[in-house]
Short mmCIF file of C-alpha atoms and ligand atoms in Angstrom, two decimals:
data_model
loop_
_atom_site.label_atom_id
_atom_site.label_comp_id
_atom_site.label_asym_id
_atom_site.label_seq_id
_atom_site.Cartn_x
_atom_site.Cartn_y
_atom_site.Cartn_z
CA MET X 1 22.71 -5.11 10.21
CA THR X 2 21.61 -4.90 6.43
CA ALA X 3 18.53 -7.10 4.49
CA GLN X 4 21.84 -9.15 3.80
CA GLU X 5 22.53 -9.90 6.86
CA THR X 6 19.14 -10.42 8.76
CA ALA X 7 17.87 -13.64 8.29
CA PRO X 8 15.00 -13.82 6.38
CA VAL X 9 11.13 -13.92 9.03
CA SER X 10 9.20 -16.95 7.64
CA ALA X 11 5.33 -16.04 8.39
CA GLY X 12 4.52 -19.16 6.79
CA ARG X 13 1.74 -16.71 4.84
CA GLY X 14 1.65 -19.00 1.77
CA GLU X 15 4.21 -18.19 -1.46
CA PRO X 16 5.95 -15.09 -2.44
CA LEU X 17 3.72 -12.66 -4.75
CA VAL X 18 5.40 -10.04 -4.78
CA VAL X 19 9.68 -9.46 -5.45
CA LEU X 20 11.32 -7.32 -5.75
CA SER X 21 15.11 -8.67 -6.74
CA GLY X 22 17.89 -6.32 -7.57
CA VAL X 23 15.70 -2.85 -8.37
CA GLN X 24 17.04 0.45 -8.37
CA LYS X 25 16.08 3.24 -9.36
CA HIS X 26 17.66 6.58 -9.64
CA PHE X 27 16.50 10.56 -10.34
CA GLY X 28 18.40 11.81 -12.28
CA GLN X 29 22.01 11.73 -9.08
CA LEU X 30 19.58 10.54 -7.04
CA HIS X 31 20.05 6.75 -5.84
CA ALA X 32 16.24 6.63 -4.70
CA LEU X 33 16.59 2.81 -4.54
CA LYS X 34 19.63 0.71 -3.60
CA ASP X 35 19.66 -3.12 -4.72
CA ILE X 36 15.79 -3.21 -2.78
CA GLU X 37 15.19 -7.55 -2.39
CA LEU X 38 12.01 -7.65 -0.52
CA THR X 39 9.51 -10.47 -0.65
CA VAL X 40 5.58 -10.15 -0.72
CA LYS X 41 4.75 -13.25 0.43
CA ARG X 42 0.33 -14.61 -0.31
CA GLY X 43 -1.50 -12.68 2.63
CA GLU X 44 1.21 -11.65 4.20
CA VAL X 45 0.71 -7.16 5.45
CA VAL X 46 3.89 -6.07 5.41
CA VAL X 47 4.75 -2.28 6.80
CA VAL X 48 8.05 -0.11 5.87
CA ILE X 49 8.42 2.57 7.77
CA GLY X 50 11.39 4.89 7.43
CA PRO X 51 12.40 8.20 8.11
CA SER X 52 11.49 11.11 5.21
CA GLY X 53 13.44 10.50 1.67
CA SER X 54 13.67 7.37 3.05
CA GLY X 55 12.37 6.29 -0.36
CA LYS X 56 9.12 4.41 0.60
CA SER X 57 6.39 5.41 -1.88
CA THR X 58 9.12 5.39 -4.65
CA LEU X 59 9.21 1.56 -2.91
CA CYS X 60 5.04 0.88 -3.85
CA ARG X 61 5.44 3.38 -7.15
CA THR X 62 7.77 0.46 -8.44
CA ILE X 63 5.36 -2.32 -7.62
CA ASN X 64 2.88 -1.29 -9.70
CA ARG X 65 4.73 1.38 -12.65
CA LEU X 66 3.98 4.26 -11.72
CA GLU X 67 7.63 4.51 -11.75
CA THR X 68 10.00 2.40 -14.06
CA ILE X 69 13.25 0.87 -12.68
CA ASP X 70 16.07 1.24 -13.55
CA GLU X 71 17.39 -2.28 -12.53
CA GLY X 72 16.29 -5.50 -11.56
CA SER X 73 13.15 -7.21 -11.80
CA ILE X 74 9.53 -7.00 -10.55
CA THR X 75 7.37 -9.77 -10.22
CA LEU X 76 3.57 -10.36 -9.58
CA ASP X 77 2.12 -14.00 -8.90
CA GLY X 78 5.04 -14.71 -11.15
CA LYS X 79 4.58 -12.85 -13.64
CA ASP X 80 7.27 -10.25 -14.38
CA LEU X 81 5.86 -6.08 -14.15
CA PRO X 82 5.26 -5.59 -17.75
CA GLN X 83 6.44 -2.18 -19.20
CA GLU X 84 3.44 -0.81 -21.03
CA GLY X 85 -0.14 -0.52 -22.94
CA LYS X 86 -2.12 -3.09 -22.28
CA ALA X 87 -0.35 -6.07 -20.39
CA LEU X 88 0.45 -3.22 -18.24
CA ALA X 89 -3.24 -1.97 -18.28
CA ALA X 90 -4.04 -5.82 -16.30
CA LEU X 91 -1.68 -6.43 -14.42
CA ARG X 92 -2.13 -2.53 -12.76
CA ALA X 93 -5.72 -3.61 -12.40
CA GLU X 94 -3.95 -6.36 -9.91
CA VAL X 95 -2.59 -3.96 -7.38
CA GLY X 96 -4.46 -1.83 -5.75
CA MET X 97 -3.49 1.26 -4.22
CA VAL X 98 -3.97 3.52 -1.76
CA PHE X 99 -2.63 7.18 -1.34
CA GLN X 100 -2.22 9.86 1.11
CA SER X 101 -4.46 11.61 -0.60
CA PHE X 102 -7.69 9.70 -0.87
CA ASN X 103 -7.48 10.96 -5.04
CA LEU X 104 -11.82 10.67 -5.62
CA PHE X 105 -13.19 11.52 -8.77
CA ALA X 106 -14.56 15.29 -7.22
CA HIS X 107 -17.60 15.37 -9.74
CA LYS X 108 -18.50 11.62 -9.89
CA THR X 109 -20.97 10.05 -6.70
CA ILE X 110 -19.59 7.53 -4.49
CA LEU X 111 -20.98 5.05 -6.05
CA GLU X 112 -19.48 6.10 -9.53
CA ASN X 113 -16.06 5.94 -8.44
CA VAL X 114 -16.16 2.80 -6.83
CA THR X 115 -17.96 1.07 -10.44
CA LEU X 116 -15.90 2.54 -12.91
CA GLY X 117 -13.10 0.13 -12.84
CA PRO X 118 -15.62 -2.74 -13.20
CA ILE X 119 -17.08 -1.16 -15.46
CA LYS X 120 -14.34 0.17 -17.99
CA VAL X 121 -10.87 -2.08 -17.12
CA ARG X 122 -12.34 -5.83 -16.36
CA GLY X 123 -16.01 -5.03 -18.32
CA VAL X 124 -18.04 -6.08 -15.69
CA ALA X 125 -21.65 -5.24 -16.55
CA LYS X 126 -23.15 -2.41 -14.66
CA ALA X 127 -25.86 -3.52 -11.83
CA GLU X 128 -22.89 -6.28 -11.19
CA ALA X 129 -20.83 -3.35 -10.78
CA GLU X 130 -22.84 -1.50 -8.88
CA LYS X 131 -24.14 -4.19 -6.11
CA LYS X 132 -19.85 -5.62 -5.68
CA ALA X 133 -19.95 -1.46 -5.21
CA ARG X 134 -22.55 -0.95 -2.92
CA GLU X 135 -21.46 -3.99 -1.15
CA LEU X 136 -17.68 -2.98 -0.41
CA LEU X 137 -19.52 0.28 0.82
CA ASP X 138 -21.19 -0.67 3.23
CA ARG X 139 -18.09 -3.40 4.66
CA VAL X 140 -15.78 0.07 4.69
CA GLY X 141 -18.60 2.07 6.67
CA VAL X 142 -19.62 4.66 4.56
CA GLY X 143 -22.66 2.28 2.32
CA HIS X 144 -25.60 5.14 2.53
CA GLN X 145 -23.38 8.01 0.95
CA ALA X 146 -23.24 5.66 -2.03
CA GLU X 147 -25.13 8.84 -4.17
CA LYS X 148 -22.86 11.09 -2.02
CA TYR X 149 -20.28 13.18 -3.82
CA PRO X 150 -16.50 13.02 -2.71
CA ALA X 151 -16.81 16.74 -1.18
CA GLN X 152 -19.71 15.52 0.61
CA LEU X 153 -17.46 12.93 2.96
CA SER X 154 -14.37 13.76 6.01
CA GLY X 155 -11.95 13.03 5.18
CA GLY X 156 -11.86 9.21 7.36
CA GLN X 157 -15.46 8.57 5.03
CA GLN X 158 -12.93 9.91 1.33
CA GLN X 159 -10.37 7.80 2.17
CA ARG X 160 -12.27 4.34 2.82
CA VAL X 161 -14.05 4.60 -0.24
CA ALA X 162 -10.49 5.23 -2.10
CA ILE X 163 -10.04 1.79 0.19
CA ALA X 164 -13.56 -0.18 -1.71
CA ARG X 165 -12.36 1.96 -5.02
CA ALA X 166 -9.53 0.03 -5.00
CA LEU X 167 -10.88 -3.03 -4.06
CA ALA X 168 -13.44 -2.98 -6.25
CA MET X 169 -10.94 -4.45 -8.61
CA GLU X 170 -10.21 -7.21 -7.05
CA PRO X 171 -6.53 -6.99 -6.85
CA LYS X 172 -4.02 -9.38 -5.23
CA VAL X 173 -2.46 -7.13 -3.10
CA MET X 174 -3.24 -3.47 -2.52
CA LEU X 175 -0.83 -1.10 -1.37
CA PHE X 176 -1.17 2.27 1.13
CA ASP X 177 1.13 4.81 1.07
CA GLU X 178 0.67 7.29 4.32
CA PRO X 179 -3.83 6.79 3.94
CA THR X 180 -3.56 8.18 7.15
CA SER X 181 -0.81 10.66 7.11
CA ALA X 182 -4.16 13.33 6.13
CA LEU X 183 -6.28 12.86 7.42
CA ASP X 184 -7.77 14.69 11.44
CA PRO X 185 -6.81 12.51 14.28
CA GLU X 186 -10.24 12.05 15.10
CA MET X 187 -10.79 10.04 12.17
CA ILE X 188 -7.79 8.15 11.87
CA LYS X 189 -9.38 4.90 13.89
CA GLU X 190 -11.77 4.39 11.71
CA VAL X 191 -9.04 3.62 7.79
CA LEU X 192 -6.94 1.36 10.51
CA ASP X 193 -9.64 -0.88 12.31
CA VAL X 194 -11.05 -0.35 8.24
CA MET X 195 -7.42 -1.34 7.23
CA VAL X 196 -7.41 -3.68 10.17
CA SER X 197 -10.08 -6.12 9.37
CA LEU X 198 -9.12 -6.33 5.55
CA ALA X 199 -4.72 -7.56 6.84
CA GLU X 200 -7.99 -10.45 9.07
CA GLN X 201 -9.31 -10.96 6.06
CA GLY X 202 -5.57 -12.26 4.45
CA MET X 203 -5.35 -10.10 1.79
CA THR X 204 -2.01 -9.29 1.41
CA MET X 205 -0.65 -5.62 1.91
CA VAL X 206 2.34 -3.25 2.21
CA VAL X 207 1.24 -0.61 3.62
CA VAL X 208 3.80 2.39 4.61
CA THR X 209 2.44 3.99 7.48
CA HIS X 210 4.59 6.14 10.95
CA GLU X 211 1.49 4.27 12.77
CA MET X 212 3.17 2.31 15.25
CA GLY X 213 -0.09 0.65 16.67
CA PHE X 214 -1.25 -0.19 13.25
CA ALA X 215 2.32 -1.90 12.59
CA ARG X 216 1.94 -3.96 15.94
CA THR X 217 -0.99 -5.34 15.30
CA ALA X 218 -1.30 -5.61 11.87
CA ALA X 219 2.55 -6.30 11.55
CA HIS X 220 3.71 -9.15 10.06
CA ARG X 221 6.72 -7.83 9.54
CA VAL X 222 8.21 -4.37 9.57
CA VAL X 223 10.81 -3.25 6.73
CA PHE X 224 12.74 -0.12 7.56
CA MET X 225 14.13 1.89 5.06
CA ALA X 226 16.77 4.22 4.87
CA ASP X 227 18.51 6.79 2.43
CA GLY X 228 16.83 4.27 -0.09
CA ALA X 229 17.66 1.26 1.48
CA ILE X 230 16.42 -1.74 3.30
CA VAL X 231 18.08 -1.06 5.99
CA GLU X 232 16.14 -3.79 8.56
CA GLU X 233 13.04 -6.35 8.54
CA ASN X 234 12.19 -8.55 11.04
CA THR X 235 8.92 -9.44 13.03
CA PRO X 236 7.02 -5.25 14.49
CA GLU X 237 8.12 -7.74 18.60
CA GLU X 238 12.41 -7.79 17.67
CA PHE X 239 11.99 -4.28 15.88
CA PHE X 240 10.00 -2.43 18.35
CA THR X 241 12.06 -4.11 21.60
CA ASN X 242 15.45 -5.03 20.29
CA PRO X 243 16.44 -2.68 16.55
CA GLY X 244 19.29 -3.77 14.90
CA SER X 245 20.34 -1.39 13.36
CA ASP X 246 21.35 2.71 14.87
CA ARG X 247 19.77 4.04 12.06
CA ALA X 248 16.08 2.46 12.92
CA LYS X 249 17.13 3.05 17.14
CA ASP X 250 17.30 7.15 15.44
CA PHE X 251 14.04 6.87 13.45
CA LEU X 252 12.12 5.27 16.65
CA GLY X 253 13.87 6.84 19.01
CA LYS X 254 12.13 10.13 17.35
CA ILE X 255 8.48 9.34 17.00
CA LEU X 256 7.70 6.25 20.04
P1 ADP W 1 9.51 9.19 0.89
O1 ADP W 1 8.02 8.61 0.20
O2 ADP W 1 10.51 7.84 2.31
O3 ADP W 1 9.81 9.87 1.81
P2 ADP W 1 10.47 9.33 -1.25
O4 ADP W 1 10.13 7.82 -1.73
O5 ADP W 1 8.73 9.87 -1.93
O6 ADP W 1 10.29 9.22 -0.22
O7 ADP W 1 11.12 10.11 -1.91
C1 ADP W 1 12.14 9.29 -2.71
C2 ADP W 1 13.39 9.57 -3.11
O8 ADP W 1 13.36 10.15 -4.43
C3 ADP W 1 14.20 11.38 -2.06
O9 ADP W 1 14.52 12.60 -2.31
C4 ADP W 1 13.21 12.45 -3.22
O10 ADP W 1 13.06 13.41 -3.40
C5 ADP W 1 13.07 11.99 -4.87
N1 ADP W 1 12.11 11.60 -5.45
C6 ADP W 1 10.75 11.17 -5.64
N2 ADP W 1 10.55 11.02 -6.81
C7 ADP W 1 10.79 11.97 -6.87
C8 ADP W 1 10.74 12.15 -8.83
N3 ADP W 1 9.45 12.38 -9.59
N4 ADP W 1 11.41 12.83 -9.98
C9 ADP W 1 12.95 13.64 -8.54
N5 ADP W 1 13.15 13.50 -7.41
C10 ADP W 1 12.07 12.19 -5.84
MG1 MG W 2 6.08 8.96 0.60
#
């Protein structure tokens, strides 16, 4: 079944926030994104799964223009993603991203990591940025680590700081690209718990993950990619119990 043949799943949670339409992306000869049609509604949690190399990271990276696209359009809250310049920086600030590697600034404290963006990009006063940062660090369970440096924290703690740092910019949507893949097993849950609570608070999220437990509990919709295309999208219940495509069946057979 192709994405076009799949009936759209009505999550019923508000208007379209991120809309990709006819998106094509090549890396030289490689057709990395093939005619991607994807709408993420406000408050919706979309989990993207698929084999390695299927284009999941590229999809995330196009949504905040870390990658350009060859054709098609991407809109955020009704506005076209600008190609460059100040307009791009402003729009990018509305898209929070959390990567597999935590990407914290090693020579800055946890608190500084979280306040840097709001102060530099949003022009927030230092005292206000710190107050907000401490609230966010409390929320993700690392408030008592604010004065430390990233290397003094565990991987799970660093990733929760990375989430707090993204949230400090008050993004309209959060993208997570395999946020727990680099973590030791005992730290995965503490990061997933933060993500589940974000989802429950109504954050719009696009999450690339192999954590099927998260997909089952938190996703409104699962998007399955293979070879640069969206092969199938469905509710988690339908997708896991009754995958429509052979590619998805094959993939689920390997990971479940
Ligand atoms: P996934 O995240 O699903 O594993 P990616 O989006 O990282 O897949 O990659 C999709 C395909 O695009 C892969 O074949 C990968 O090698 C290729 N690719 C990704 N980024 C680049 C790049 N910057 N230059 C060339 N090829 C790339
Ligand atoms: Mg990837």
